[in-house]
Short mmCIF file of C-alpha atoms in Angstrom, two decimals:
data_model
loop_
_atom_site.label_atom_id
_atom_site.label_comp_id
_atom_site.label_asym_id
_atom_site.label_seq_id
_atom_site.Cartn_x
_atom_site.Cartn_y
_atom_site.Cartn_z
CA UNK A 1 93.91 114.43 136.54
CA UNK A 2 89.91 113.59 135.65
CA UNK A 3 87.21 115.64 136.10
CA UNK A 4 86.29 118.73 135.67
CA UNK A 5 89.87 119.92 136.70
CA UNK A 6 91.48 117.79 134.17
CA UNK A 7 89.43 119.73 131.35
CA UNK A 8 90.45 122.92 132.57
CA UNK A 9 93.76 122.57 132.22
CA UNK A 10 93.81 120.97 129.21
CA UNK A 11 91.19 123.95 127.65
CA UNK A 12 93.50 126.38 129.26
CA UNK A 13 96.85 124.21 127.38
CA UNK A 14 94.78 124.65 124.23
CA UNK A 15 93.33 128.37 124.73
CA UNK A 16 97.25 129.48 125.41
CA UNK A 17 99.21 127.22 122.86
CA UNK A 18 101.66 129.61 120.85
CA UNK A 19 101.90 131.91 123.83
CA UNK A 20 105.23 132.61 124.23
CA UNK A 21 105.17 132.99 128.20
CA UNK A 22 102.88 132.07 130.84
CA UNK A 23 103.80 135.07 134.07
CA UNK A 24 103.37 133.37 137.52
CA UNK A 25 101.60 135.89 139.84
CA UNK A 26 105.47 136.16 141.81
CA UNK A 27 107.12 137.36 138.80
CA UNK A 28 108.14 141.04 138.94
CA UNK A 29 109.58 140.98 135.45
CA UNK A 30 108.63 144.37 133.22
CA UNK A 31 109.25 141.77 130.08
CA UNK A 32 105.94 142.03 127.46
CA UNK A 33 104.08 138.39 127.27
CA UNK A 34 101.45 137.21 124.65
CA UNK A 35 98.64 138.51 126.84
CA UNK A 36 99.98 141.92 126.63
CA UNK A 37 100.70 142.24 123.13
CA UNK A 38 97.04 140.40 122.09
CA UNK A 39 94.39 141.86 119.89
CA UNK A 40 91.59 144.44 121.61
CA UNK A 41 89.40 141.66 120.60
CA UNK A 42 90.62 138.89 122.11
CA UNK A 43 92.24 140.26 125.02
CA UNK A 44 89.52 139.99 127.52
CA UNK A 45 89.79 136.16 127.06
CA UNK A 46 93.32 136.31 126.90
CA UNK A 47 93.32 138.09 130.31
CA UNK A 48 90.37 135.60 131.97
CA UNK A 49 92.49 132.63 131.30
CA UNK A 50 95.91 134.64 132.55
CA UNK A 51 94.13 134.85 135.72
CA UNK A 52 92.73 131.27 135.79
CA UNK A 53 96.31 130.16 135.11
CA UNK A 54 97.61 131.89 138.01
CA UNK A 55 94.92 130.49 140.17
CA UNK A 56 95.56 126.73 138.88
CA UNK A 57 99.72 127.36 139.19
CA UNK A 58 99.25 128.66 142.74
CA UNK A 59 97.27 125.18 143.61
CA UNK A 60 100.03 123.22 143.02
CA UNK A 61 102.48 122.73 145.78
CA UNK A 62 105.81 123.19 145.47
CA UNK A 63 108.29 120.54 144.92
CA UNK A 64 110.74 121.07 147.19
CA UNK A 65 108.37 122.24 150.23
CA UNK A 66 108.53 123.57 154.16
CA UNK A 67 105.55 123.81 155.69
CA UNK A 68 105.03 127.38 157.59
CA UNK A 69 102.19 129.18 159.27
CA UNK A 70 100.41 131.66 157.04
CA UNK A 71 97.74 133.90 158.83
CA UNK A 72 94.25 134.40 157.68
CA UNK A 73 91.56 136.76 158.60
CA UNK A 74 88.68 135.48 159.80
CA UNK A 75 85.05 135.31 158.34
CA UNK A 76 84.22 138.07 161.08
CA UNK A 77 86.89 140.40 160.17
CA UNK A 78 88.19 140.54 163.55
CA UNK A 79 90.92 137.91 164.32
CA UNK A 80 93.62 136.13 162.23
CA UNK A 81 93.44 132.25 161.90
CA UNK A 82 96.84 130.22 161.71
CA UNK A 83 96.74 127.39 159.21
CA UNK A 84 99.55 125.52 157.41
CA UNK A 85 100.93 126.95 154.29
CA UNK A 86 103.38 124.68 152.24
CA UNK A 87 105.93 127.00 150.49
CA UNK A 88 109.19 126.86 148.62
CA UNK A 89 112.29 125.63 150.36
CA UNK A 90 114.20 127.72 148.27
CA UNK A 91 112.32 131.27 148.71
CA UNK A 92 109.67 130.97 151.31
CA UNK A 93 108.87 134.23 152.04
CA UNK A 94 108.23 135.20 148.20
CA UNK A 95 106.28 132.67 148.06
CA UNK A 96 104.42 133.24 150.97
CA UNK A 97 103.55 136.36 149.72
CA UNK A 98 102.71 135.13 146.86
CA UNK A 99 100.41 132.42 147.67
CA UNK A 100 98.61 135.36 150.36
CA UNK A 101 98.28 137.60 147.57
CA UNK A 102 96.76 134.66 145.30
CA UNK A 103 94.15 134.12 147.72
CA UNK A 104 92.79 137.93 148.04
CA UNK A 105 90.03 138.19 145.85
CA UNK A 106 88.22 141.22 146.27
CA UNK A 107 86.36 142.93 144.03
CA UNK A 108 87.52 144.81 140.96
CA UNK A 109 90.68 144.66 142.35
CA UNK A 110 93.59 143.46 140.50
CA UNK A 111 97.67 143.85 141.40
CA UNK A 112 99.72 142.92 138.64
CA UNK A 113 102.97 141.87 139.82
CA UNK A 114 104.84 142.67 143.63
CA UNK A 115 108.67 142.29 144.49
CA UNK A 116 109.24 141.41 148.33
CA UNK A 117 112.90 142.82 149.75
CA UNK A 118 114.22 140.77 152.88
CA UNK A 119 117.20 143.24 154.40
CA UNK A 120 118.77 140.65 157.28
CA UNK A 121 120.88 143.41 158.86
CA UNK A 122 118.01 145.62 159.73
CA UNK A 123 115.24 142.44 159.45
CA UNK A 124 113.01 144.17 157.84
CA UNK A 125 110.96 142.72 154.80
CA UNK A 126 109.40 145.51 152.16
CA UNK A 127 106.55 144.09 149.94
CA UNK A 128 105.97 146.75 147.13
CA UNK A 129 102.73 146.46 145.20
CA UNK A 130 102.01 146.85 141.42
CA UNK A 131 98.52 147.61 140.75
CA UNK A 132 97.14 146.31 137.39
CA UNK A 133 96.47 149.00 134.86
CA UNK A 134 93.10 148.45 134.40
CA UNK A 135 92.14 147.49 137.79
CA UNK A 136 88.78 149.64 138.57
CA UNK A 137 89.88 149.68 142.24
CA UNK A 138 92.73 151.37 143.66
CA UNK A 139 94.53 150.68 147.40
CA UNK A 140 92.96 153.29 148.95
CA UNK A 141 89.43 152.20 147.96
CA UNK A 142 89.69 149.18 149.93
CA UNK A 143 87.73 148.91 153.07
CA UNK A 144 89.32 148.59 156.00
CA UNK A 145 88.14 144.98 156.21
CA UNK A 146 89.77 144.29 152.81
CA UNK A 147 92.79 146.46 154.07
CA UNK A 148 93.30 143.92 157.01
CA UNK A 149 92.81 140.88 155.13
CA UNK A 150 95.48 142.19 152.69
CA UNK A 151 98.09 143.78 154.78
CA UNK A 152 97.53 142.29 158.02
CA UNK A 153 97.68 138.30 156.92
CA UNK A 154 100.81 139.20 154.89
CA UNK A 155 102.20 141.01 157.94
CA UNK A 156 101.22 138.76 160.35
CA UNK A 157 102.06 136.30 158.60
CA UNK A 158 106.01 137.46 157.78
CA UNK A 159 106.40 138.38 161.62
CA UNK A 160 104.83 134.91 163.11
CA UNK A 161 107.38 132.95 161.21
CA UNK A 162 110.55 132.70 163.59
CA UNK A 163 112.65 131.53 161.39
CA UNK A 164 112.79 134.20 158.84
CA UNK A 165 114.03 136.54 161.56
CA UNK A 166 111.68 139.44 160.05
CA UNK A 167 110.66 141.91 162.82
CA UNK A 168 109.35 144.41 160.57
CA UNK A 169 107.10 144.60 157.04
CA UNK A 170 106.51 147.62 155.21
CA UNK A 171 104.30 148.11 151.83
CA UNK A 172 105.16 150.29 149.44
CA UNK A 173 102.79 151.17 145.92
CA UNK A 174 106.06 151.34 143.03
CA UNK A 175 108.25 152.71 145.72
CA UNK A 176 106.02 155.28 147.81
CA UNK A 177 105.01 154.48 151.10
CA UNK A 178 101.29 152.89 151.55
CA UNK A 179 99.49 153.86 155.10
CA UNK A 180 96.74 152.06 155.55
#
């Protein structure tokens, strides 16, 4: 790596060396990190490169990948583009998910973890939301634009994948239904 890119990852090695554990954005796991148990004062730069590291992790492709069709709302807010999504042979629908929920980047709107349930017997996939603590923005503040983009690629995106064999997605906010 050169560049600019190169740089940031190696000021992002150096900004996080001694931290005990870097999350991924798919991990679900309740476990305190070193960004959580930082200093008031240093925690705002603790968090900014958290999410920069989640944004350079999600970059890099898998190494084991299938390529599947992820669904993307257009500039227009009014149709879904298909484009090629390269995902993990071993759990691509989590991180499907994941990499859709990587991409949202509205503003003052931050999730801090989600757990995706696949039931085969009734084919139904539940993707359950954890908003960040601090986030300013809450689900239902979203505009309906934002709602789409969110729910909608995700869904679309779970149901327009044969091979999964998902006929229905639900969201759910920590267990409690979402209607959006």
């Amino acid at each position: 790596m050169s560049g600019y890119f190169g740089t940031l990852i190696l000021g992002l090695l150096l900004l996080t060396s001694g931290c005990t554990q870097v999350p991924r954005a798919s991990e679900t796991s309740s476990t305190p990190t070193a960004f959580e148990a930082a200093t008031p004062s240093t925690a705002p730069l603790l968090t900014a490169t958290q999410q920069i590291q989640t944004k350079v992790v999600g970059l890099i492709p898998p190494s084991d990948p299938v390529t599947i069709t992820r669904y993307r709302l257009d500039n227009s807010c009014q149709d879904f583009v298909s484009e090629p999504l390269q995902v993990s042979k071993q759990d691509p629908v989590r991180d499907a998910v994941g990499r859709i929920l990587l991409e949202q980047d509205f503003f003052a709107f931050d999730l801090s973890a989600y757990r995706v349930t696949v039931t085969p017997g009734s084919k139904q996939a539940n993707i359950d939301l954890r908003l960040a603590p601090d986030s300013e923005r809450l689900l239902i503040s979203l505009s309906s634009c934002e709602q789409l983009a969110l729910f909608g690629s995700l869904r679309r995106t779970l149901l327009g994948n044969p091979e999964w064999d998902i006929r229905d997605v639900t969201f759910t906010n920590r267990g409690e239904a979402i209607v959006y």
